[in-house]
């Protein structure tokens, strides 16, 4: 079973869902976070991959 | 007495630094002073703030109450007016009262204002800018009022740089009429190579934006109920709203008045430290030793994180700009070449 994870942009709140990928920007559905290229940027705000955190790590 | 760190500003630089410091050194006293009243919001989302209905709430990343609950001592709606370096204290205004707060280390994270070129400076009442959430809310209210009166809002955007192009694109997508004035022969000439500027022009025109290149605006005027733009000897009448988008201006006055070295921004060394070793600066307000202003979200956040490490005594290696890739949020536009920086 695949357990896809979600990563949240700390700058704008956009969510990268591994299950969905970001096909509009060349990242196929199912692409694991570690396989998303370093050049990929947040489609909503242009933040880099490094600005994303695992969703579970956000507490409130 | 625990070490007291005072941060001026609640943008990405200030809040990232405060939150990280709280994690690293809960023993330190971290205080944030900010003019902002609406919470910690995502500034990049401002430029797409017309096509998203619920933006006024979704743009808020953390309310000030949430930040307070997490342990950040923040005072909202206050204006820091002076830095008394000899006394190591800042002076600020809170609803008419003058308050004083002392610091061991001060972080100036005051960000930037919209740059207003000379022809417009005496005409504040005739134009708007899109630099903060309050600006966006004002412009959204105006749109709604016009639409409710059965009118299609007509906008003049002055400046075909990053923000001007983004806003033009979003307003036209929202169904409004938009004219974009740009003084130079191609759009976003500071960030894009010629070929990409041409693509961007095509995308904007196809979406319905009227783009006027080589069109230097000399002034603006009120004409009956509407606004007119004067450019190259011609009058372009009939706008409801004019947005000046001619770049940004680091907020340096506070530092300057305190005798801290400034140029375009507050000058910092590789340790984000100003000419006063008790005072650091980060984000849009800071200018690096190499003369660069890293006014994009990724380097600004990186500065906030690094500064927290540094102030917490956890690093002694200089801040290094991270890899980042600017991107214009123009609907339907993707640059084929890397952006210039
Ligand atoms: C419309 C728009 C779209 C953008 N889009 C992008 C994008 O897509 N990608 C990207 O990388 N970058 C983008 N940027 C740039 C990016 O938003 C900035 O680089 C970043 O927000 C800077 O953060 P900051 O913390 O330095 O400053 P700011 O966010 O400006 O925060 C400064 C804070 O200081 C406070 N302050 C200032 N002076 C005082 C005082 N005297 N007393 C009390 N408080 C004070 C202000 O109230 C504010 O809270 C955009 C900017 C704008 C305006
Ligand atoms: Zn984002």
XYZ file of C-alpha atoms and ligand atoms in Angstrom:
455
model
C 0.000 0.000 0.000
C 1.183 3.467 -0.770
C 0.821 6.061 1.909
C 1.195 9.352 0.159
C 2.277 12.328 2.213
C 1.439 16.000 2.028
C 3.853 18.901 2.246
C 2.814 22.451 3.067
C 4.373 25.654 1.746
C 5.405 27.726 4.776
C 5.076 30.883 2.699
C 1.547 30.582 1.351
C -0.054 27.411 2.683
C -0.166 25.615 -0.683
C -0.191 21.834 -0.284
C 1.904 19.443 -2.352
C 0.120 16.122 -2.231
C 2.336 13.253 -3.412
C -0.760 11.448 -4.704
C -1.627 14.336 -6.996
C 1.822 15.651 -7.899
C 1.851 18.875 -9.906
C 1.199 17.723 -13.478
C 0.805 21.290 -14.763
C 4.419 21.861 -13.843
C 5.802 18.565 -14.972
C 5.525 16.549 -11.759
C 3.493 13.386 -12.351
C 0.876 12.173 -9.857
C 2.450 9.809 -7.358
C 5.812 11.576 -7.353
C 7.437 11.262 -3.930
C 8.602 14.470 -2.311
C 12.246 13.394 -2.475
C 11.866 12.878 -6.230
C 10.419 16.338 -6.895
C 13.240 18.235 -8.639
C 15.048 21.007 -6.728
C 14.082 23.464 -9.473
C 10.392 22.904 -8.821
C 8.777 25.910 -7.124
C 5.506 26.452 -5.307
C 2.902 27.042 -8.033
C 1.163 29.650 -5.862
C 4.003 31.777 -4.571
C 7.269 30.710 -6.166
C 8.796 29.479 -2.906
C 11.417 26.745 -3.209
C 11.195 23.101 -2.210
C 13.131 23.964 0.943
C 10.271 26.205 2.075
C 7.932 23.204 2.387
C 7.404 21.158 5.538
C 5.699 17.811 6.100
C 2.046 18.437 6.974
C 2.165 16.346 10.178
C 4.876 18.649 11.495
C 2.504 21.562 11.636
C 0.847 21.840 14.971
C -2.063 23.946 15.988
C 17.533 38.679 33.370
C 17.100 36.642 30.222
C 18.356 37.915 26.909
C 15.775 40.194 25.304
C 15.411 40.156 21.524
C 13.192 42.749 19.898
C 12.019 42.242 16.324
C 10.449 45.083 14.342
C 8.074 43.752 11.684
C 5.792 40.739 11.291
C 6.492 39.747 7.694
C 8.268 36.566 6.613
C 11.609 37.757 8.005
C 10.305 38.801 11.428
C 7.883 35.942 12.074
C 10.186 33.194 10.757
C 12.943 34.478 13.010
C 10.655 34.775 16.040
C 9.147 31.293 15.631
C 12.520 29.659 15.121
C 14.038 31.463 18.097
C 11.194 30.302 20.275
C 11.966 26.707 19.254
C 15.715 27.007 19.739
C 15.806 29.117 22.877
C 12.607 29.148 24.894
C 14.649 30.790 27.636
C 15.065 33.949 25.609
C 12.540 36.763 25.668
C 11.415 37.428 22.094
C 9.223 40.441 21.429
C 7.724 41.400 18.062
C 6.468 44.918 17.357
C 4.388 45.450 14.231
C 2.182 47.996 12.521
C 0.179 45.133 11.087
C -3.206 44.355 12.665
C -4.604 41.584 10.495
C -2.330 38.704 11.398
C 0.613 37.028 9.685
C -0.368 36.721 6.048
C 1.179 35.494 2.813
C 2.337 38.542 0.891
C 2.861 36.796 -2.491
C -0.811 35.860 -2.571
C -1.742 39.559 -2.726
C -1.129 39.642 -6.466
C -3.693 36.894 -7.080
C -6.117 38.412 -4.617
C -8.865 39.334 -7.061
C -9.638 35.922 -8.551
C -9.960 34.169 -5.210
C -13.205 34.819 -3.393
C -12.164 33.830 0.105
C -8.669 35.317 -0.055
C -9.201 37.746 2.822
C -9.337 34.817 5.229
C -7.223 32.209 3.408
C -4.300 34.624 3.056
C -3.850 34.630 6.850
C -1.267 31.983 7.692
C -1.435 32.553 11.449
C -3.614 34.933 13.369
C -1.874 37.037 15.992
C -3.855 35.101 18.628
C -2.415 31.817 17.330
C 1.086 33.287 17.441
C 0.496 34.549 20.969
C -0.727 31.100 22.044
C 2.430 29.553 20.657
C 4.376 31.857 22.977
C 5.351 34.810 20.794
C 4.965 38.132 22.554
C 3.658 40.334 19.789
C 2.247 43.834 19.873
C 0.115 44.618 16.839
C -0.865 48.008 15.493
C 2.153 49.770 16.925
C 4.636 51.983 15.145
C 8.312 51.966 16.076
C 9.463 55.557 15.746
C 13.009 55.643 17.092
C 15.981 53.515 18.060
C 17.951 54.895 21.017
C 21.188 53.070 20.420
C 22.979 54.415 23.513
C 20.207 53.167 25.761
C 19.610 50.033 23.649
C 15.924 50.736 23.462
C 13.246 51.301 20.864
C 10.521 53.896 21.133
C 7.105 53.038 19.755
C 3.608 54.489 19.569
C 0.663 52.459 20.796
C -2.656 54.229 20.173
C -1.224 57.631 20.968
C 0.963 56.542 23.886
C 4.708 56.508 23.675
C 6.269 53.267 24.918
C 9.881 52.201 25.362
C 11.274 48.686 25.120
C 14.878 47.754 25.763
C 16.773 45.114 23.859
C 19.968 43.148 23.975
C 19.643 42.476 20.254
C 17.395 44.315 17.839
C 16.232 42.861 14.528
C 14.997 45.296 11.894
C 12.649 43.293 9.670
C 10.612 46.212 8.396
C 10.229 45.064 4.842
C 9.527 47.390 1.966
C 6.967 49.909 0.798
C 5.882 50.498 -2.787
C 8.262 52.777 -4.633
C 6.487 55.929 -5.766
C 8.279 57.790 -8.586
C 8.382 61.626 -8.431
C 5.482 62.455 -10.791
C 3.008 60.767 -8.424
C 4.337 61.820 -5.040
C 2.128 64.880 -4.706
C -0.975 62.969 -5.803
C -1.410 60.386 -3.065
C -5.180 60.717 -3.197
C -5.379 59.687 -6.844
C -3.613 56.348 -6.888
C -3.306 53.094 -4.955
C -0.615 50.505 -4.410
C -0.760 46.772 -3.701
C 1.792 46.179 -0.989
C -0.118 44.966 2.050
C -3.281 43.109 2.966
C -4.968 46.415 3.848
C -4.225 47.636 0.305
C -5.779 44.503 -1.172
C -8.897 44.755 0.972
C -9.406 48.386 -0.044
C -9.093 47.538 -3.749
C -11.422 44.557 -3.413
C -14.078 46.732 -1.726
C -13.841 49.224 -4.568
C -14.264 46.478 -7.177
C -17.267 45.065 -5.398
C -18.913 48.488 -5.151
C -18.455 49.121 -8.882
C -19.731 45.690 -9.816
C -22.748 46.060 -7.568
C -23.504 49.331 -9.345
C -23.450 47.404 -12.630
C -20.101 48.765 -13.813
C -17.070 46.834 -15.060
C -14.069 48.189 -13.126
C -11.458 49.916 -15.303
C -7.900 49.872 -14.034
C -4.673 51.560 -15.060
C -1.601 49.727 -13.849
C 1.549 51.839 -13.991
C 4.660 49.685 -14.255
C 5.213 46.466 -16.195
C 7.514 44.811 -13.687
C 6.829 41.650 -11.729
C 3.986 42.945 -9.578
C 2.408 45.129 -12.287
C 2.178 42.165 -14.673
C 0.839 39.834 -11.971
C -1.866 42.249 -10.879
C -2.887 43.104 -14.458
C -3.203 39.404 -15.206
C -5.304 38.704 -12.132
C -7.671 41.660 -12.584
C -8.367 40.828 -16.207
C -8.956 37.204 -15.255
C -11.425 38.438 -12.650
C -13.343 40.072 -15.506
C -12.188 43.697 -15.292
C -10.732 46.011 -17.928
C -7.029 46.640 -17.553
C -4.507 48.942 -19.232
C -0.862 48.386 -18.357
C 1.570 51.282 -18.878
C 5.264 50.485 -19.088
C 7.951 53.102 -19.758
C 10.369 50.617 -21.358
C 10.207 48.643 -24.607
C 9.653 45.252 -22.944
C 7.967 43.800 -19.868
C 9.848 42.654 -16.748
C 13.145 43.607 -18.361
C 14.940 43.246 -15.035
C 13.938 39.601 -14.555
C 13.386 38.182 -18.030
C 15.423 37.706 -21.190
C 13.945 39.346 -24.304
C 12.311 36.213 -25.637
C 10.412 35.629 -22.397
C 9.336 39.295 -22.249
C 7.802 38.809 -25.689
C 5.974 35.658 -24.570
C 4.703 37.471 -21.489
C 3.419 40.331 -23.647
C 1.555 37.847 -25.827
C 0.032 36.054 -22.847
C -1.157 39.307 -21.269
C -2.572 40.642 -24.544
C -4.329 37.352 -25.286
C -5.937 37.478 -21.858
C -7.319 40.928 -22.666
C -4.871 43.324 -21.016
C -4.178 46.438 -23.080
C -0.399 46.808 -22.861
C 1.262 50.135 -23.716
C 5.047 49.795 -24.019
C 7.503 52.717 -24.332
C 4.799 54.678 -22.616
C 6.219 56.843 -19.841
C 3.544 58.229 -17.541
C 4.021 61.915 -16.713
C 1.164 62.330 -14.333
C -2.370 61.501 -13.312
C -5.459 63.672 -13.069
C -8.971 63.622 -11.774
C -11.493 64.082 -14.573
C -15.113 64.281 -13.492
C -15.758 61.037 -11.624
C -12.857 59.201 -13.197
C -9.092 59.299 -13.374
C -6.908 60.046 -16.365
C -3.334 59.004 -17.078
C -1.105 61.450 -18.936
C 1.560 59.691 -20.950
C 3.731 60.837 -23.836
C 1.619 63.906 -24.488
C -1.610 61.916 -24.611
C -4.449 61.663 -22.153
C -5.894 58.250 -21.354
C -9.173 58.998 -19.558
C -11.844 57.002 -17.792
C -10.131 54.843 -15.191
C -11.789 54.000 -11.898
C -8.532 53.137 -10.192
C -4.840 53.634 -10.843
C -2.326 51.256 -9.290
C 1.295 52.385 -9.164
C 3.541 49.301 -9.380
C 6.986 50.738 -9.982
C 9.072 48.589 -7.679
C 9.782 48.556 -3.952
C 11.577 50.712 -1.425
C 13.216 49.168 1.639
C 12.061 50.887 4.842
C 15.301 52.483 6.001
C 14.208 55.716 7.690
C 14.215 54.304 11.225
C 17.742 52.928 10.827
C 18.923 56.040 9.033
C 17.665 58.382 11.768
C 19.501 56.250 14.316
C 22.747 56.725 12.415
C 22.977 53.144 11.140
C 24.599 52.770 7.717
C 22.059 52.584 4.908
C 22.172 52.659 1.145
C 19.174 51.443 -0.804
C 18.540 49.143 2.143
C 19.912 48.818 5.673
C 23.456 47.662 5.025
C 24.352 44.328 6.641
C 27.476 42.176 6.615
C 27.619 38.408 6.032
C 26.193 37.956 9.540
C 23.158 40.116 8.769
C 24.573 42.609 11.245
C 24.352 46.349 10.685
C 26.983 48.973 11.446
C 25.782 48.669 15.079
C 26.742 45.192 16.315
C 23.644 44.951 18.553
C 21.371 45.472 15.589
C 20.654 43.015 12.774
C 18.469 43.440 9.707
C 16.777 40.898 7.447
C 14.330 40.642 4.585
C 13.321 43.314 2.087
C 14.720 46.040 4.346
C 18.274 44.664 4.307
C 20.968 45.200 1.710
C 23.763 42.638 1.575
C 27.432 43.484 1.615
C 27.506 42.681 -2.117
C 24.914 45.410 -2.743
C 22.121 42.915 -3.400
C 18.600 43.031 -2.016
C 17.287 39.497 -1.618
C 13.659 40.556 -1.820
C 12.135 37.162 -2.609
C 10.384 34.814 -0.223
C 12.937 31.993 -0.237
C 16.023 34.070 0.672
C 13.983 36.198 3.100
C 12.779 33.118 4.968
C 16.294 31.712 4.894
C 17.571 34.922 6.492
C 14.919 34.670 9.209
C 15.895 31.059 9.975
C 19.610 31.771 9.895
C 19.273 34.837 12.097
C 17.430 32.798 14.723
C 20.294 30.259 14.710
C 22.801 33.059 15.002
C 21.038 34.921 17.790
C 20.534 31.618 19.603
C 24.285 31.123 19.486
C 23.961 28.028 17.287
C 25.963 29.125 14.266
C 29.076 31.080 13.543
C 29.186 30.609 9.783
C 27.895 33.467 7.602
C 24.437 33.515 6.001
C 24.544 32.156 2.502
C 21.860 32.883 -0.062
C 19.901 29.684 -0.802
C 19.088 28.397 -4.262
C 15.931 30.121 -5.409
C 13.964 30.655 -8.557
C 11.734 33.684 -8.883
C 8.496 33.122 -10.776
C 5.950 35.606 -12.061
C 2.433 34.553 -11.087
C 0.907 35.619 -14.391
C -1.932 33.287 -15.385
C -0.805 31.116 -18.297
C 2.800 32.311 -18.386
C 5.908 30.199 -17.924
C 9.331 31.574 -18.721
C 11.477 29.394 -20.967
C 14.727 30.761 -19.530
C 15.916 31.294 -15.966
C 15.037 34.614 -14.358
C 17.800 37.174 -13.982
C 18.734 38.263 -10.475
C 2.192 41.939 -4.259
C 3.478 41.220 -3.963
C 3.716 39.961 -4.518
C 4.893 39.276 -4.263
N 5.088 38.041 -4.824
C 6.223 37.366 -4.574
C 6.445 36.058 -5.131
O 5.589 35.512 -5.841
N 7.587 35.401 -4.859
C 8.550 35.976 -4.078
O 9.591 35.352 -3.853
N 8.390 37.215 -3.532
C 7.251 37.920 -3.759
N 7.082 39.162 -3.202
C 8.126 39.685 -2.326
C 8.002 39.105 -0.930
O 6.655 39.155 -0.529
C 8.890 39.871 0.045
O 10.229 39.661 -0.322
C 8.706 39.442 1.491
O 7.353 39.447 1.859
C 9.481 40.353 2.423
O 9.242 40.020 3.752
P 9.760 40.941 4.921
O 9.476 40.199 6.180
O 11.136 41.405 4.673
O 8.873 42.290 4.855
P 7.320 42.628 4.902
O 6.495 41.489 4.528
O 7.188 43.912 4.170
O 7.048 42.903 6.445
C 7.499 44.071 7.089
C 6.745 44.260 8.378
O 7.320 45.328 9.121
C 6.302 46.136 9.679
N 6.901 47.449 9.951
C 7.614 48.231 9.108
N 8.028 49.349 9.719
C 7.568 49.279 10.989
C 7.652 50.158 12.113
N 8.322 51.320 12.055
N 7.042 49.785 13.262
C 6.345 48.627 13.341
N 6.264 47.749 12.302
C 6.852 48.085 11.154
C 5.228 46.093 8.626
O 3.987 46.436 9.171
C 5.280 44.621 8.215
O 4.578 43.821 9.125
C 5.889 39.868 -3.433
C 5.655 41.129 -2.861
C 4.457 41.802 -3.110
C 4.229 43.153 -2.477
Zn 3.752 28.767 -1.678
